[in-house]
Structures are given as C-alpha cells and as structure tokens.
Short mmCIF file of C-alpha atoms and ligand atoms in Angstrom, two decimals:
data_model
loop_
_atom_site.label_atom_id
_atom_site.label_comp_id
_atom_site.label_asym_id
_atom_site.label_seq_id
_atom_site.Cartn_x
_atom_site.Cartn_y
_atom_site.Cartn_z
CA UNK A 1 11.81 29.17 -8.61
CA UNK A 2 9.74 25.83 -8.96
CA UNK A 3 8.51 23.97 -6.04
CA UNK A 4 8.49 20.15 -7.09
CA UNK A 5 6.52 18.15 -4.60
CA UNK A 6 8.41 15.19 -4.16
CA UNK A 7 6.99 12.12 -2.33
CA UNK A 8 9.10 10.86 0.50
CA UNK A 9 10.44 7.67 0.32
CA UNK A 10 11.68 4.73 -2.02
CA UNK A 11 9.54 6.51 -5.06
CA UNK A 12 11.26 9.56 -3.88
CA UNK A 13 14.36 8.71 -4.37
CA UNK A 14 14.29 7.62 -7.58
CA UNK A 15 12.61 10.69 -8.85
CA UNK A 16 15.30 12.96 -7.18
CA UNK A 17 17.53 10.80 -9.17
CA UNK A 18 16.00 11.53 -12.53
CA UNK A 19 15.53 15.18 -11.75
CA UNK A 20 19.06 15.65 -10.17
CA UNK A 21 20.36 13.68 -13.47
CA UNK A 22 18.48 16.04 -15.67
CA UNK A 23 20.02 19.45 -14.25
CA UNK A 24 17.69 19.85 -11.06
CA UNK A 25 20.24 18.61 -8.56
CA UNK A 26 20.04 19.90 -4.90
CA UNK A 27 22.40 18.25 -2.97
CA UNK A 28 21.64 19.12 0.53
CA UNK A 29 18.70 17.03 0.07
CA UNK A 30 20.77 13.85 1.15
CA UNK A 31 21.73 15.36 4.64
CA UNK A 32 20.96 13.83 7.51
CA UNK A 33 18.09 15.90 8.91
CA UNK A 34 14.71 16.56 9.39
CA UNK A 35 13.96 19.22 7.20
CA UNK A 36 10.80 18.86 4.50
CA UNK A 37 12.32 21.91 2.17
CA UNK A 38 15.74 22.19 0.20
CA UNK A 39 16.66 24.58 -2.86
CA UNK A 40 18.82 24.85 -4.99
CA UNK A 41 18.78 28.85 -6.19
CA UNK A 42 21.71 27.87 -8.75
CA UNK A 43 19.02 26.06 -11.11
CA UNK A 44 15.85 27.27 -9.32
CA UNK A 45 14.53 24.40 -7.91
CA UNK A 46 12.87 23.84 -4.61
CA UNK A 47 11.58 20.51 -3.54
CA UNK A 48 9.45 20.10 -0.62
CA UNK A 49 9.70 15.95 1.23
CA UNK A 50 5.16 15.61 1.79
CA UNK A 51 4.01 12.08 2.12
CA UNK A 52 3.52 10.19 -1.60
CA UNK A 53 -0.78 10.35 -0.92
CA UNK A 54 -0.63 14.24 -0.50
CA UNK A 55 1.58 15.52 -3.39
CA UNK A 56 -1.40 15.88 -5.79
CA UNK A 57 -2.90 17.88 -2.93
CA UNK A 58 0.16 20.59 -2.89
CA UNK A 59 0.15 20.59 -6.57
CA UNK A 60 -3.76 21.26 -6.87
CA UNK A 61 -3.24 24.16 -4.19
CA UNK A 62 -0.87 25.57 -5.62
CA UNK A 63 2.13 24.85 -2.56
CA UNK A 64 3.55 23.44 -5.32
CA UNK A 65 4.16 23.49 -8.66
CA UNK A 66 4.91 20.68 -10.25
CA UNK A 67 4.83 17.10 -8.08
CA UNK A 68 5.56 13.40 -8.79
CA UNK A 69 2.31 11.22 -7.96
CA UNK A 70 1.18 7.60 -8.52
CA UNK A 71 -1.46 7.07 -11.18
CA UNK A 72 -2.98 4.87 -8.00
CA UNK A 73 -4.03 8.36 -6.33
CA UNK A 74 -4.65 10.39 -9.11
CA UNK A 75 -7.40 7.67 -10.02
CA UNK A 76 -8.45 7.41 -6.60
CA UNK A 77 -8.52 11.04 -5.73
CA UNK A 78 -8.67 12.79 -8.84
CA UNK A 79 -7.35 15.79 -7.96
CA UNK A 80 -7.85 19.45 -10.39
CA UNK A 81 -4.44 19.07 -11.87
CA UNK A 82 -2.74 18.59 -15.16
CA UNK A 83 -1.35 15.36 -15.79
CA UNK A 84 2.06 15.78 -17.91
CA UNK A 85 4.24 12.68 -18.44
CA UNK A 86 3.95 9.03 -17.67
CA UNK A 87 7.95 8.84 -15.83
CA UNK A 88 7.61 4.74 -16.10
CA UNK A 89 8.53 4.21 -12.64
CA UNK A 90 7.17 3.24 -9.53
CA UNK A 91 4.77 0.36 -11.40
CA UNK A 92 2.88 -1.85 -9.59
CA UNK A 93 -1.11 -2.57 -10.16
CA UNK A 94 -3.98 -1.83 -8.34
CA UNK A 95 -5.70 -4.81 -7.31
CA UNK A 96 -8.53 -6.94 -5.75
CA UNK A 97 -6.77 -9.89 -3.25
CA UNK A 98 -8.39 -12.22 -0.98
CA UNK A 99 -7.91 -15.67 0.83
CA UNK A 100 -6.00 -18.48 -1.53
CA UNK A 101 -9.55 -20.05 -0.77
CA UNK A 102 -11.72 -17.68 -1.59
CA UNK A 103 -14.86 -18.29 -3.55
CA UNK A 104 -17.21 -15.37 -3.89
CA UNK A 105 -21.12 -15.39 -2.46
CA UNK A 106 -22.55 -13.18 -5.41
CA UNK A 107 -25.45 -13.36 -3.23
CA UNK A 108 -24.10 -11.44 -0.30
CA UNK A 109 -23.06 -8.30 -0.02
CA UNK A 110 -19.09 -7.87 -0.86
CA UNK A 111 -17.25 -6.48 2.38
CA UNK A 112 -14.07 -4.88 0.49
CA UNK A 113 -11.52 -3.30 2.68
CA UNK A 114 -9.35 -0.66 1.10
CA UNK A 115 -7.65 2.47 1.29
CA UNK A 116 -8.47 3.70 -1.79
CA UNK A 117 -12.02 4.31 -1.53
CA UNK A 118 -12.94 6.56 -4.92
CA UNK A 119 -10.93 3.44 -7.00
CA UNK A 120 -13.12 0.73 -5.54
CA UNK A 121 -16.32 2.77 -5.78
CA UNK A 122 -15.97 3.00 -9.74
CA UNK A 123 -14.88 -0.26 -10.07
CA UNK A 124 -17.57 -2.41 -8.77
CA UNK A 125 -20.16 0.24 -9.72
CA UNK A 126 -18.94 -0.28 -13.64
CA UNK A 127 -19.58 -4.33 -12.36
CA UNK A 128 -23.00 -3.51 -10.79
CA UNK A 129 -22.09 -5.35 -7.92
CA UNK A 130 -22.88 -4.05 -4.46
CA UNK A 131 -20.08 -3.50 -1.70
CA UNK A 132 -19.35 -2.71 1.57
CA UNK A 133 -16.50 -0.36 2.21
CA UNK A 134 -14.24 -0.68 5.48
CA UNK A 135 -11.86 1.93 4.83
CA UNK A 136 -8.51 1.30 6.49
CA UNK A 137 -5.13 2.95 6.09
CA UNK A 138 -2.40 0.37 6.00
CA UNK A 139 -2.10 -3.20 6.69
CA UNK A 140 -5.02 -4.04 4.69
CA UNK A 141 -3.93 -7.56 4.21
CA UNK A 142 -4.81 -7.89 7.49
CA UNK A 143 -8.63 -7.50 7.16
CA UNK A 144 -9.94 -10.88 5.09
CA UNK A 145 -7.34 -12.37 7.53
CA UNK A 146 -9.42 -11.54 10.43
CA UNK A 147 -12.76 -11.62 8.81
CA UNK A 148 -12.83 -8.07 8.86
CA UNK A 149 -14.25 -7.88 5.06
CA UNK A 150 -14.06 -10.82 2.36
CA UNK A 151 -11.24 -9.05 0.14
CA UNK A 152 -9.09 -5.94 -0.43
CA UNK A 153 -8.22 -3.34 -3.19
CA UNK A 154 -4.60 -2.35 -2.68
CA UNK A 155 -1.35 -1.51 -4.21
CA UNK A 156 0.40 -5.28 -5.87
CA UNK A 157 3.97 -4.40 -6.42
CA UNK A 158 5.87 -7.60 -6.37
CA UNK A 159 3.38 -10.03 -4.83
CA UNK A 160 5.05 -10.50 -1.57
CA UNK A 161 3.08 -9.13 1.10
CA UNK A 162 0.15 -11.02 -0.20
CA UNK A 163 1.81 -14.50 -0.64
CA UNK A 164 3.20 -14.36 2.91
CA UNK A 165 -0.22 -13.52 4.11
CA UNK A 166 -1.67 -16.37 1.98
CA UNK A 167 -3.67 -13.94 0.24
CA UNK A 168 -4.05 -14.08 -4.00
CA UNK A 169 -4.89 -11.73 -6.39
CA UNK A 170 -8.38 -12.10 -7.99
CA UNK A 171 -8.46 -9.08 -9.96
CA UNK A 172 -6.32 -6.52 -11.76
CA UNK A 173 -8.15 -3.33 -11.53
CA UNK A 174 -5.19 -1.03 -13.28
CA UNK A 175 -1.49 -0.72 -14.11
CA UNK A 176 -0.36 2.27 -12.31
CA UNK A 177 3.03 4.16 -12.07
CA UNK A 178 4.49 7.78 -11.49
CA UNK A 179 2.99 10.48 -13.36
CA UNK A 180 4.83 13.71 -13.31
CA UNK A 181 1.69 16.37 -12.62
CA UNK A 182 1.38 20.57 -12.59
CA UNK A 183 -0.95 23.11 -10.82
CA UNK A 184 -3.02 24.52 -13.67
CA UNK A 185 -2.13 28.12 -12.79
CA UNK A 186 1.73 27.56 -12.42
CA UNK A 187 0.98 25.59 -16.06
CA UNK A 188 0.31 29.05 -17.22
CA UNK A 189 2.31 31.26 -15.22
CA UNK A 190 5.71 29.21 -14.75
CA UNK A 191 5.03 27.92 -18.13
CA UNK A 192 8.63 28.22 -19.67
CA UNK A 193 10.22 26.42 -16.65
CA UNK A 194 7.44 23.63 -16.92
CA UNK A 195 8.46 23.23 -20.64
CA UNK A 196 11.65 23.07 -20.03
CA UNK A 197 11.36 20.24 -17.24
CA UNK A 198 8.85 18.27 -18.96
CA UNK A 199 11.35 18.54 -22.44
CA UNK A 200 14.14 17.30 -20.16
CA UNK A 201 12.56 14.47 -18.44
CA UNK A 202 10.88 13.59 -21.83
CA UNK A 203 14.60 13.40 -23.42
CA UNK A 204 15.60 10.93 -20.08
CA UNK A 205 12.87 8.95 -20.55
CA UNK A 206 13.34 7.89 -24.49
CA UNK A 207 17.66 7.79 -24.21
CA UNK A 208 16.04 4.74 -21.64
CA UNK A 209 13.66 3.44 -23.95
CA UNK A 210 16.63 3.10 -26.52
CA UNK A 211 19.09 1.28 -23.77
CA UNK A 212 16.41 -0.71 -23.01
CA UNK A 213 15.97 -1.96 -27.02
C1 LIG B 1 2.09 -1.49 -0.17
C2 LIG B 1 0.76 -2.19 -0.34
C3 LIG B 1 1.09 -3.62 -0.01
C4 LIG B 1 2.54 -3.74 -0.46
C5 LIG B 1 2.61 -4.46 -1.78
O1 LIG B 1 2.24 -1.21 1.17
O2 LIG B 1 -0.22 -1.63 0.51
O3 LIG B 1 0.97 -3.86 1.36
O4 LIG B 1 3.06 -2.42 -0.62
O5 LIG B 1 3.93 -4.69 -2.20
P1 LIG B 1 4.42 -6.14 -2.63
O6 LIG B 1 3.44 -6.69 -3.62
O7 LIG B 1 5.78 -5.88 -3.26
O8 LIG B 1 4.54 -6.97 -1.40
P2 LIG B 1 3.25 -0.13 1.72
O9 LIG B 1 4.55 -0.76 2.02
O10 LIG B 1 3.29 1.03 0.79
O11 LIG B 1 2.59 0.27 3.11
P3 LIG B 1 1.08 0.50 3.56
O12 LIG B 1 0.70 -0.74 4.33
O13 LIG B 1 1.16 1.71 4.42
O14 LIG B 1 0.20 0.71 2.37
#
C-alpha cells in the first residue's frame, strides 16, 4: 500500500484528479465527511487530507510515502526528501510586494514580513542586504498596510489580493509549482510502486504537453 500525502484544498483537488485519472482512484474521497484517510485496497493506494505546508513533513517522516508539495515550501523548508517530478500545476511565484508607492531606504534596515522565513533569509543574504523578519502566518498583505514592516515575501498567484490591497510586486524571487516528492526509505523499499507512479504521471504529463502544442 502507498500512502500519498495529499494537500487539502484547491491544489488538492487537482492532484487527486491526475492520480485518480492515472489508475489511483479512491472514490470515497469525495464524501461528505470529516475524515483525513481514504484507501483504495483495489489499486493500493491510501491518501491521507494534511494541510499543503506539512506534506513534505509526512513524507520526510516517513507517515507517508510519496506527497504532492509546492516548490514554495520545499525551498523554504527544505525538507530530507527526494524530489521526483515537476507535475506543472499549482504555479504561481514567490515574491517581494509592497505599497504602489514604495521607494526603498537602502539606508534603513528592511522590515520584511513573511511566512516563509528560510526563502527570505537566502534571498536577501545572496543581495547582502540586511532585514528584519516579522514572521506572520496569513494575511500578510496586511502588514506594509499597517506599517507593520515596509514589504512582504509571499505566494503571487494571479495578482489579485495584492492589487485590491494596493500593494505591487517589486520582485520575483522564484517560479514555483507542485512537485511530486518521496521519503528516501520508501524510495528504496516501495521502489517498484514509486516507479510505477512516477512512469504514470510522467506519461500524463507529456500526452498534455502534446495537447497543449
Ligand atoms: C495566497 C497568498 C496570497 C494569495 C495570492 O494566500 O498568501 O494572499 O494567495 O493569490 P492571488 O495573487 O491570486 O491573489 P492563501 O489564499 O493561500 O491564504 P493565506 O493568507 O493563508 O496564505
């Protein structure tokens, strides 16, 4: 049996969809309940529902095997785990934002809220530039609003959330999307089911490529 660690939500659901398309299917998944485990003993798949920032976490413990993560908290984290297949979904950039207005003080220290604390580190340590972190864990936008830092690293998907906060992007730190990630020991262990998923999802990803030409 493999134990995918799927992240809840809209990123999710489109993995379950390219898993259940490729011969992983477990329906009960879409009932209506509360439950965070569902298998599937006809094609040996279990999938356990954590939250999108803790999949890498299963996977490097071993809870699960195999787990869908964005490259956003792999780069932030970096978690002990392999990282198998880019699955081209789930893009969006990681990014520095501040007020429309903004002008930066390179004399002053740079107050940078942000969730993603190991990202921002590297980044403005490979620009020598010194920072203050204020590490928050949602609604950043919020914090240049109030005055609570001068500007943000965070997740730019389609640009929304900051225009309607009349916040810009100043920076693009990195692409990001979905990688599809193992435990090293299931790697090893598990390794003909891995191969197997990885082939399939590999197969999935270029029959897209070629609709997409
Ligand atoms: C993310 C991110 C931004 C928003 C960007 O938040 O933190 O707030 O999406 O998307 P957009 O560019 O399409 O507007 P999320 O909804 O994941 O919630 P969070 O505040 O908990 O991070």
């Amino acid at each position: 049996m493999l134990n995918i660690a799927l992240p809840k939500g809209r990123l999710g659901d489109q993995v379950y969809e390219m898993f259940s398309s490729i011969g992983y299917e477990c329906a009960a998944i879409y009932e209506d309940n509360r439950k965070l485990v569902f298998e599937n003993p006809e094609n040996d798949v279990r999938y356990l529902l954590v939250k999108p920032s803790d999949v890498a976490i299963y996977v490097e413990y071993g809870a699960a095997d195999v787990g869908v993560v964005g490259k956003d908290i792999l780069l932030d984290a970096k978690p002990d785990v392999y990282e198998l297949l880019d699955l081209n979904i789930g893009k969006c950039r990681l990014a520095v934002a501040g007020p429309e207005d903004y002008i930066e003080d390179r004399d002053q220290v740079l107050r940078v809220a942000t969730k993603f604390v190991g990202v921002t580190k590297d980044y403005y340590s490979s620009l020598n530039r010194e920072i203050e972190i204020i590490r928050l864990n949602g609604s950043i936008e919020l914090a240049p609003i109030l005055g609570l830092s001068d500007v943000i690293v965070d997740i730019v998907e389609s640009g929304k959330t900051l225009r309607e906060n009349h916040l810009k992007v100043i920076s693009t730190i990195v692409p990001v999307s979905a990688r599809f990630i193992a435990n090293r020991s299931s790697y090893l262990f598990k390794s003909e089911a891995i191969a197997d998923m990885l082939a399939r999802l590999k197969e999935v990803l270029s029959r897209d490529a070629d609709h997409a030409r």
